[in-house]
mmCIF file of C-alpha atoms in Angstrom:
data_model
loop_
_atom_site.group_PDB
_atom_site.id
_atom_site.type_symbol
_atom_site.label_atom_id
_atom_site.label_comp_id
_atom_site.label_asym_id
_atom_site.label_seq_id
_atom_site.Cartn_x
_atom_site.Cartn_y
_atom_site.Cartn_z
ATOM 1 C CA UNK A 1 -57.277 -79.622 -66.442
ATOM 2 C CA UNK A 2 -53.269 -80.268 -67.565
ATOM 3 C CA UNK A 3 -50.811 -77.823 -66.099
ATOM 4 C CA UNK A 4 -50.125 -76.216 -69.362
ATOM 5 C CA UNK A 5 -53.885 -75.469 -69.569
ATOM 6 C CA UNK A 6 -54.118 -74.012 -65.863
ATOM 7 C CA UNK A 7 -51.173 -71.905 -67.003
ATOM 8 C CA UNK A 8 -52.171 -70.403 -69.951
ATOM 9 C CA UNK A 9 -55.523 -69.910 -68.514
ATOM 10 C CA UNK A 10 -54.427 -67.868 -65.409
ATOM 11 C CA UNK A 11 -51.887 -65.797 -68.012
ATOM 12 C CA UNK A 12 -55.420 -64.776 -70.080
ATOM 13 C CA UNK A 13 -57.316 -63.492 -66.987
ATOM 14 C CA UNK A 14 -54.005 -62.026 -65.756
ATOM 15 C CA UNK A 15 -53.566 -60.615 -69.194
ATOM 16 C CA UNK A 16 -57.684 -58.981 -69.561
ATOM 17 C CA UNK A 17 -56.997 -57.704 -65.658
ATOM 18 C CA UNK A 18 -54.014 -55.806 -66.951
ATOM 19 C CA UNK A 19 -57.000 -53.941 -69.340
ATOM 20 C CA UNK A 20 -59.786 -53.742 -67.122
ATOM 21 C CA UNK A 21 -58.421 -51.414 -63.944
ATOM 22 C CA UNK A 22 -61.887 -49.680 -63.585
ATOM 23 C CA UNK A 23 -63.732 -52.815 -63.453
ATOM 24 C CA UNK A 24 -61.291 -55.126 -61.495
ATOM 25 C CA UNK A 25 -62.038 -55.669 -58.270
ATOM 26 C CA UNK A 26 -60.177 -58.299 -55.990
ATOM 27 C CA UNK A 27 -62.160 -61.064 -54.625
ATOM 28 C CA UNK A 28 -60.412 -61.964 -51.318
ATOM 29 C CA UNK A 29 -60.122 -61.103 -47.746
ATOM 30 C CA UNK A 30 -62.353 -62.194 -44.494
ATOM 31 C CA UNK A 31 -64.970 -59.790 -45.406
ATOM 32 C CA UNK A 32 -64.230 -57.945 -48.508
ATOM 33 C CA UNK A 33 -67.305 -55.714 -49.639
ATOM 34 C CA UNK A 34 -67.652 -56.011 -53.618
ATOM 35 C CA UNK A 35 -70.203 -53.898 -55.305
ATOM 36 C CA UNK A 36 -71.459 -55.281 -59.076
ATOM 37 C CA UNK A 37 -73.502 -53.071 -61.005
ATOM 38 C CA UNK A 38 -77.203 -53.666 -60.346
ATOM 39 C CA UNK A 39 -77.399 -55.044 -56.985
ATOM 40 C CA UNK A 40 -77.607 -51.764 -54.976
ATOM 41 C CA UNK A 41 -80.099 -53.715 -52.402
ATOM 42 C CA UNK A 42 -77.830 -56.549 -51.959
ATOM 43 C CA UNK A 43 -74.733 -56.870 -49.678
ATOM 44 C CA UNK A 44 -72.250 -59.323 -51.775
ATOM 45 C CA UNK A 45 -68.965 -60.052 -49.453
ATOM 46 C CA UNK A 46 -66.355 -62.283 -50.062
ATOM 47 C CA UNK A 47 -65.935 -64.924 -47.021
ATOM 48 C CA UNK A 48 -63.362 -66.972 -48.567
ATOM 49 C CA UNK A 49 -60.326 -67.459 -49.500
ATOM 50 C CA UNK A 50 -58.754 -65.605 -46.176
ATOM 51 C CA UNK A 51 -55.646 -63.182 -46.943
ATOM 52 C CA UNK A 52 -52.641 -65.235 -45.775
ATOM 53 C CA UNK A 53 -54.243 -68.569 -48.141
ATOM 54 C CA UNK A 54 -53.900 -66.132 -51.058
ATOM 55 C CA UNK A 55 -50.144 -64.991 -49.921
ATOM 56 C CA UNK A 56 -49.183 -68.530 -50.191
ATOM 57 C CA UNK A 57 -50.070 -69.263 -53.361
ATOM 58 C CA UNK A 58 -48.543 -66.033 -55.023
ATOM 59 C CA UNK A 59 -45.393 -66.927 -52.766
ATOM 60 C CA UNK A 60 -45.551 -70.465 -54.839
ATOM 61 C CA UNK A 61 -45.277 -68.337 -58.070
ATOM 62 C CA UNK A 62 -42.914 -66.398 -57.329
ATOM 63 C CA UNK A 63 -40.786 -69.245 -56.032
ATOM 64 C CA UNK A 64 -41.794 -70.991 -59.800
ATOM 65 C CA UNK A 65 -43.073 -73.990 -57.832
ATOM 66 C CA UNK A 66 -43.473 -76.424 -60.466
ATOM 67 C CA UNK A 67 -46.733 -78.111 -58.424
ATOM 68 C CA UNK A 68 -48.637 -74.592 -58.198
ATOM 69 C CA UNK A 69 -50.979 -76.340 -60.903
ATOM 70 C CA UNK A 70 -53.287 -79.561 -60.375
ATOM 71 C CA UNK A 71 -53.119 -79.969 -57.168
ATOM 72 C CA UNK A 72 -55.913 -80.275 -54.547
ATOM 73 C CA UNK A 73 -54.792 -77.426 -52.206
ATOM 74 C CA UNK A 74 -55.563 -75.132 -55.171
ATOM 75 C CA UNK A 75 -59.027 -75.077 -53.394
ATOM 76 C CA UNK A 76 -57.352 -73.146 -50.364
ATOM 77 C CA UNK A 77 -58.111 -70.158 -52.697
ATOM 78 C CA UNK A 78 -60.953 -70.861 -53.779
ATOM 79 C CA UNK A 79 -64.057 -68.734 -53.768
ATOM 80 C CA UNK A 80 -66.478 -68.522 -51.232
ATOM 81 C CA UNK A 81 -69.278 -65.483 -50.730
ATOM 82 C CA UNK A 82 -72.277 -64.114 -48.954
ATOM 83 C CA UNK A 83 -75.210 -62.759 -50.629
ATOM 84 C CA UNK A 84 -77.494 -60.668 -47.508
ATOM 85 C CA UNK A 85 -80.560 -59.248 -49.058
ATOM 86 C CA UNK A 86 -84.155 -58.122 -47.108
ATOM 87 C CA UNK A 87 -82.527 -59.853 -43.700
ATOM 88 C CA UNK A 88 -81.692 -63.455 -45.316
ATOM 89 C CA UNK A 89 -78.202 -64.346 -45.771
ATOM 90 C CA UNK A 90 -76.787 -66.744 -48.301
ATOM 91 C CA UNK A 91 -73.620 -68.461 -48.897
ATOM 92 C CA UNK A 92 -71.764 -69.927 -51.982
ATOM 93 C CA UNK A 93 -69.634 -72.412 -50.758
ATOM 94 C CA UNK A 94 -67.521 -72.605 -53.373
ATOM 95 C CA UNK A 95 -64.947 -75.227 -52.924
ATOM 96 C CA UNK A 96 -63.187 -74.088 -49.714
ATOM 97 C CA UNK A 97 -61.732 -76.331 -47.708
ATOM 98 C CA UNK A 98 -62.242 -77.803 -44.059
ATOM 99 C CA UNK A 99 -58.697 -76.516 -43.330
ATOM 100 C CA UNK A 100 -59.825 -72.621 -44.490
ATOM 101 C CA UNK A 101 -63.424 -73.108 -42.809
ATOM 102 C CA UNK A 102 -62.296 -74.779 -39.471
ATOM 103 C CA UNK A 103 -58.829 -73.144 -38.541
ATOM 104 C CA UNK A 104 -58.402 -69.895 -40.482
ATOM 105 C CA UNK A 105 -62.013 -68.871 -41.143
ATOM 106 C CA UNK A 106 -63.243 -69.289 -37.017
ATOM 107 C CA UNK A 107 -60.336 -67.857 -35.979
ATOM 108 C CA UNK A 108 -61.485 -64.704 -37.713
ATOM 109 C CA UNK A 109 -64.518 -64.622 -36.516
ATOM 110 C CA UNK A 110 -63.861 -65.683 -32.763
ATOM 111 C CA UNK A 111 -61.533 -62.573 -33.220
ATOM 112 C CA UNK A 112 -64.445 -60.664 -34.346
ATOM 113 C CA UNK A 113 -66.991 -61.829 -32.576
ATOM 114 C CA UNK A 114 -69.710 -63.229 -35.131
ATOM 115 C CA UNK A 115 -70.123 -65.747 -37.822
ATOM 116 C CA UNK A 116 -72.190 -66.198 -41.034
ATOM 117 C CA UNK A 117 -75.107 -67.705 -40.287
ATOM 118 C CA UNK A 118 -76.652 -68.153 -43.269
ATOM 119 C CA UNK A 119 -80.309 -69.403 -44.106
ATOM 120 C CA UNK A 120 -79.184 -71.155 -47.275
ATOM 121 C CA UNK A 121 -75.769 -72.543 -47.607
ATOM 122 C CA UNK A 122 -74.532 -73.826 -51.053
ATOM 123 C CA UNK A 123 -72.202 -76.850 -49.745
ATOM 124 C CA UNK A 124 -68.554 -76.761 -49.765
ATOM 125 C CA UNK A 125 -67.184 -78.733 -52.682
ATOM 126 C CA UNK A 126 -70.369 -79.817 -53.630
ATOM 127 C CA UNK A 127 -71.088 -81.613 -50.694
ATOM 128 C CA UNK A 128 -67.807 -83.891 -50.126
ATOM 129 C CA UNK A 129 -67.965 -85.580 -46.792
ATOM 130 C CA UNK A 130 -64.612 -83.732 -45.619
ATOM 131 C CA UNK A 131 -65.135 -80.355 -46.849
ATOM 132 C CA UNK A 132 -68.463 -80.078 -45.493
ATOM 133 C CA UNK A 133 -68.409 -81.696 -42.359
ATOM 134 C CA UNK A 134 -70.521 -81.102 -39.089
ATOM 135 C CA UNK A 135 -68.062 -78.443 -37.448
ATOM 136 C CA UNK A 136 -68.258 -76.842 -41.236
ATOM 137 C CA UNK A 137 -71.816 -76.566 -41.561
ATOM 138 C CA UNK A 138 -72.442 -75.376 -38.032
ATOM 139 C CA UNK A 139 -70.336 -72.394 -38.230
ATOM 140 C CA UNK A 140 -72.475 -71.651 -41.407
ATOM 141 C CA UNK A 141 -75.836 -71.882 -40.800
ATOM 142 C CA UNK A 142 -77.832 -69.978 -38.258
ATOM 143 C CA UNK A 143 -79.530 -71.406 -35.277
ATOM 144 C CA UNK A 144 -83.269 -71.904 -36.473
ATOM 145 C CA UNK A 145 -85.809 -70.833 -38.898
ATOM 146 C CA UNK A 146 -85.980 -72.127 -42.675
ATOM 147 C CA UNK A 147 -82.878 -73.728 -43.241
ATOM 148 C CA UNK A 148 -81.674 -75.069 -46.733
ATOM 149 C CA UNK A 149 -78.635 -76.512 -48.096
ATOM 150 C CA UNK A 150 -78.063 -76.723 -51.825
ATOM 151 C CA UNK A 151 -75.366 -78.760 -53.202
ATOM 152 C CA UNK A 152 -74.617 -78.630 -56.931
ATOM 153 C CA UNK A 153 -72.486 -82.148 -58.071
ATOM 154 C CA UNK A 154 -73.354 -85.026 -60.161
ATOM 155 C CA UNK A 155 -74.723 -87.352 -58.126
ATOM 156 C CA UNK A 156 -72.222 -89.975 -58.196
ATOM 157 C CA UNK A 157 -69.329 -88.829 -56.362
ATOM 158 C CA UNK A 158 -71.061 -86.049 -54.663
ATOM 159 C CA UNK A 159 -72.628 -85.648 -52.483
ATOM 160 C CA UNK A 160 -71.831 -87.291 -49.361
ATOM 161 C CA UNK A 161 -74.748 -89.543 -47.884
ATOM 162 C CA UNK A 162 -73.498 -88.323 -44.516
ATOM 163 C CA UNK A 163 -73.197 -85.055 -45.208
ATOM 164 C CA UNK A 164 -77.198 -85.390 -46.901
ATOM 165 C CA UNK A 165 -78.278 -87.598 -42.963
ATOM 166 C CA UNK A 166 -76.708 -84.413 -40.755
ATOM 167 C CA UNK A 167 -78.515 -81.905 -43.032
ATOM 168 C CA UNK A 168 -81.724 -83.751 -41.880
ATOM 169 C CA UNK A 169 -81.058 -84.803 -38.681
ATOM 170 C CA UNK A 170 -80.212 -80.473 -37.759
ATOM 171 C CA UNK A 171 -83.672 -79.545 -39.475
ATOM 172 C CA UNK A 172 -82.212 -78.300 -42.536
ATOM 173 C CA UNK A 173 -83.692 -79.404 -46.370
ATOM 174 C CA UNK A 174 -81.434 -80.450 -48.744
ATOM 175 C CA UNK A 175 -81.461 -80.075 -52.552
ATOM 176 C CA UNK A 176 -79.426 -81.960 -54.748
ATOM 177 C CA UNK A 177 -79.193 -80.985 -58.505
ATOM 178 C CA UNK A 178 -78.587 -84.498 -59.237
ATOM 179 C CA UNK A 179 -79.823 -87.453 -56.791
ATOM 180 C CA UNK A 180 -77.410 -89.466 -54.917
ATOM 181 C CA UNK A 181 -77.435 -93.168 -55.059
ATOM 182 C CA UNK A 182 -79.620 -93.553 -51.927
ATOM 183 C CA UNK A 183 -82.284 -92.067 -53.393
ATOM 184 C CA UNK A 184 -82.005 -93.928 -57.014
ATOM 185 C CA UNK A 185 -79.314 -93.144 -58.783
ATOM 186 C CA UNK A 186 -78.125 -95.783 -60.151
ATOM 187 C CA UNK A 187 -74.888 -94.393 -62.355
ATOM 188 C CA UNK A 188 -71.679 -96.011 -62.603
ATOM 189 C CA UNK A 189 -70.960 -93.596 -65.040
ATOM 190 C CA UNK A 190 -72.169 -90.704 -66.301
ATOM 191 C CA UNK A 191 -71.929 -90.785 -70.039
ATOM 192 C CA UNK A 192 -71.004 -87.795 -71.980
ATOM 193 C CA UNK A 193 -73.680 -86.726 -74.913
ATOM 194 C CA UNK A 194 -72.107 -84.674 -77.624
ATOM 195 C CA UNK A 195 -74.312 -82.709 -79.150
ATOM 196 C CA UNK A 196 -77.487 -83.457 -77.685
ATOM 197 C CA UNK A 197 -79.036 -80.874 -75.534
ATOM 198 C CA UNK A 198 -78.344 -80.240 -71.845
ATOM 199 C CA UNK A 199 -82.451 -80.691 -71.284
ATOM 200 C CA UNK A 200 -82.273 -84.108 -73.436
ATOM 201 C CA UNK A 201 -79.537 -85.433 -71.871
ATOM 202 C CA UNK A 202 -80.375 -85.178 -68.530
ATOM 203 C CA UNK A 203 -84.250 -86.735 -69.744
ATOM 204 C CA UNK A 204 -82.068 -89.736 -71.193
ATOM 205 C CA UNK A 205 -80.248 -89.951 -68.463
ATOM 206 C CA UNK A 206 -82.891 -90.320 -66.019
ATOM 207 C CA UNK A 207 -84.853 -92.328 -68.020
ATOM 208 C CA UNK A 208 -82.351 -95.383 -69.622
ATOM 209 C CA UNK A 209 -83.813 -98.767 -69.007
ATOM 210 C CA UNK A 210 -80.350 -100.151 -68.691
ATOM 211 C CA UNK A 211 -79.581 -100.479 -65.378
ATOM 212 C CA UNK A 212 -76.132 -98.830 -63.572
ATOM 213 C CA UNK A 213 -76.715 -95.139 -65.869
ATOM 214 C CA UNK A 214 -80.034 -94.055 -64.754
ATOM 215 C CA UNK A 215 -79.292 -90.766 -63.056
ATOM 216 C CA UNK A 216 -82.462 -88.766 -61.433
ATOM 217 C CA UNK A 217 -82.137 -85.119 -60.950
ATOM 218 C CA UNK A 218 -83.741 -82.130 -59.810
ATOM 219 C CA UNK A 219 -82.450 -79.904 -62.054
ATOM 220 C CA UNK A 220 -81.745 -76.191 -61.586
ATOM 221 C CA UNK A 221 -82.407 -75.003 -58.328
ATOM 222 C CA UNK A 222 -83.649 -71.457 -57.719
ATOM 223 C CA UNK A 223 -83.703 -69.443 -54.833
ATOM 224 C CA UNK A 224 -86.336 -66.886 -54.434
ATOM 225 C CA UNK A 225 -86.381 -63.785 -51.841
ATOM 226 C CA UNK A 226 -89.135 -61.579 -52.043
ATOM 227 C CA UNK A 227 -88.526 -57.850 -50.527
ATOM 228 C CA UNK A 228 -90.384 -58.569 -47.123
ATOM 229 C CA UNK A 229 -87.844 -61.354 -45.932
ATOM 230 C CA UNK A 230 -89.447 -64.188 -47.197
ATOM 231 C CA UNK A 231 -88.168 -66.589 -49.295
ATOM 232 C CA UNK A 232 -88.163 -70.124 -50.498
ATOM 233 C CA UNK A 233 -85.929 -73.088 -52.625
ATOM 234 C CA UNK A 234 -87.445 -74.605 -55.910
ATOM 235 C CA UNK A 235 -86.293 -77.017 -57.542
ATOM 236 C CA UNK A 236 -86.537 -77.572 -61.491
ATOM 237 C CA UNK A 237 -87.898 -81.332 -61.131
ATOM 238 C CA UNK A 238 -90.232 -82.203 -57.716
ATOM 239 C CA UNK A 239 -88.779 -85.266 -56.979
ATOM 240 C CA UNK A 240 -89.572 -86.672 -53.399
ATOM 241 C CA UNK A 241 -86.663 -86.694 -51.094
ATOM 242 C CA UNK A 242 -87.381 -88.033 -47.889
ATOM 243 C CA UNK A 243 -84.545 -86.224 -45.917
ATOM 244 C CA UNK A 244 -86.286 -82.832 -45.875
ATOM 245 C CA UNK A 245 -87.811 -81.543 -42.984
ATOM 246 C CA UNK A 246 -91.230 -81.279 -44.521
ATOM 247 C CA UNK A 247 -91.305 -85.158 -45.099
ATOM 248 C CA UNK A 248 -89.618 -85.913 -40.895
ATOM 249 C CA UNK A 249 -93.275 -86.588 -40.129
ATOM 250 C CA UNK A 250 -93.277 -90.045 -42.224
ATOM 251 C CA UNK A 251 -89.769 -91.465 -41.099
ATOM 252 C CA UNK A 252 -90.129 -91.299 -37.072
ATOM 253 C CA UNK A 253 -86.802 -91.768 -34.675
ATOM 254 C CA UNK A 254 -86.138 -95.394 -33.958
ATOM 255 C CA UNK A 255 -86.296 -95.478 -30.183
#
């Protein structure tokens, strides 16, 4: 996205906020309750981005900083939040950032006295080996039980192999929407299909005989949490992935 873009895209929501008072409510804070119509049963908190990360950046417009647009700190303000519903907790990882998770994000809650752990964790920027490293993910997931993590990226640049291994290694499943190279993607590129379907295009995709743009995917993935606490990860496709608990049985320890 150009600067101009980003600009004239944060004046519109600016602009519809101005209209909207009753229905405006500010995602931010270390544990900011937000209430949407229709989920009276569900707790919905923000966990991300922390106060003083969203003081900075309004300091940078107010100063006119001409880099407040495109650059890669713009994901210290980025969204992260915690569904709880019938005693499982879930977490949208958004695209915060090791620096909001490790220093300003434990702080808080060594302050407080208690962290997320959550039973299904959708990665931090989609998986990225830096966002989403081990001291990350262990401050976000709880101890034991049914653990999954979810990562949402393309397969190609995300997500990290290492990231997938320590998933596996800790117990915890991982879904991928679309299938890193180490278990057979084989894209150098993902090519863009104008006009064609979302559903045909990913077929096409997955099934090219030329080799270096076959990408396999699972698809959506769906999270289901029934109203006695239990609850389960399905993926669109069923493709085999050998890192998931369920499958530890066939790939013993080396000694």
């Amino acid at each position: 996205m150009s600067e101009r873009t980003a600009a004239f895209e944060f004046l519109q929501i600016i602009k519809w906020a101005s209209t909207q008072e009753n229905f405006w409510t500010e995602c931010a804070g270390e544990e900011n309750t937000i209430g949407p119509s229709g989920f009276s049963q569900v707790s919905i908190q923000t966990v991300l981005p922390l106060k003083v990360s969203k003081g900075e950046y309004i300091g940078r417009i107010e100063r006119d900083d001409p880099n407040m647009f495109g650059n890669l700190d713009d994901n210290d303000i980025s969204l992260a939040i915690r569904f709880s519903y019938a005693g499982v907790d879930v977490v949208l990882g958004g695209d915060g950032t090791l620096n909001n998770w490790r220093s300003r994000r434990n702080r808080f809650e060594r302050n407080v006295g208690r962290r997320i752990m959550a039973s299904v964790v959708n990665l931090p920027h989609h998986g990225s080996q830096h966002d989403s490293a081990p001291e990350v993910l262990e401050n976000l997931f709880t101890i034991g039980g049914d653990r999954y993590g979810v990562t949402s990226a393309n397969g190609h640049s995300h997500p990290s192999q290492d990231v997938i291994e320590w998933l596996s290694k800790q117990g915890i499943s991982p879904f991928c929407t679309n299938l890193m190279p180490a278990c057979g993607a084989n894209a150098s590129k993902l090519f863009a299909m104008p006009g064609i379907s979302p559903e045909l295009a990913a077929i096409l995709r997955q099934t090219a005989l030329s080799g270096g743009v076959i990408q396999p995917c699972q698809g959506d993935i769906t999270l289901r949490i029934e109203s006695a606490g239990n609850f389960a990860v399905v993926p669109q496709h069923s493709s085999f992935c050998g890192y998931r608990s369920s499958f530890a049985s066939l790939f013993p320890a080396g000694p």
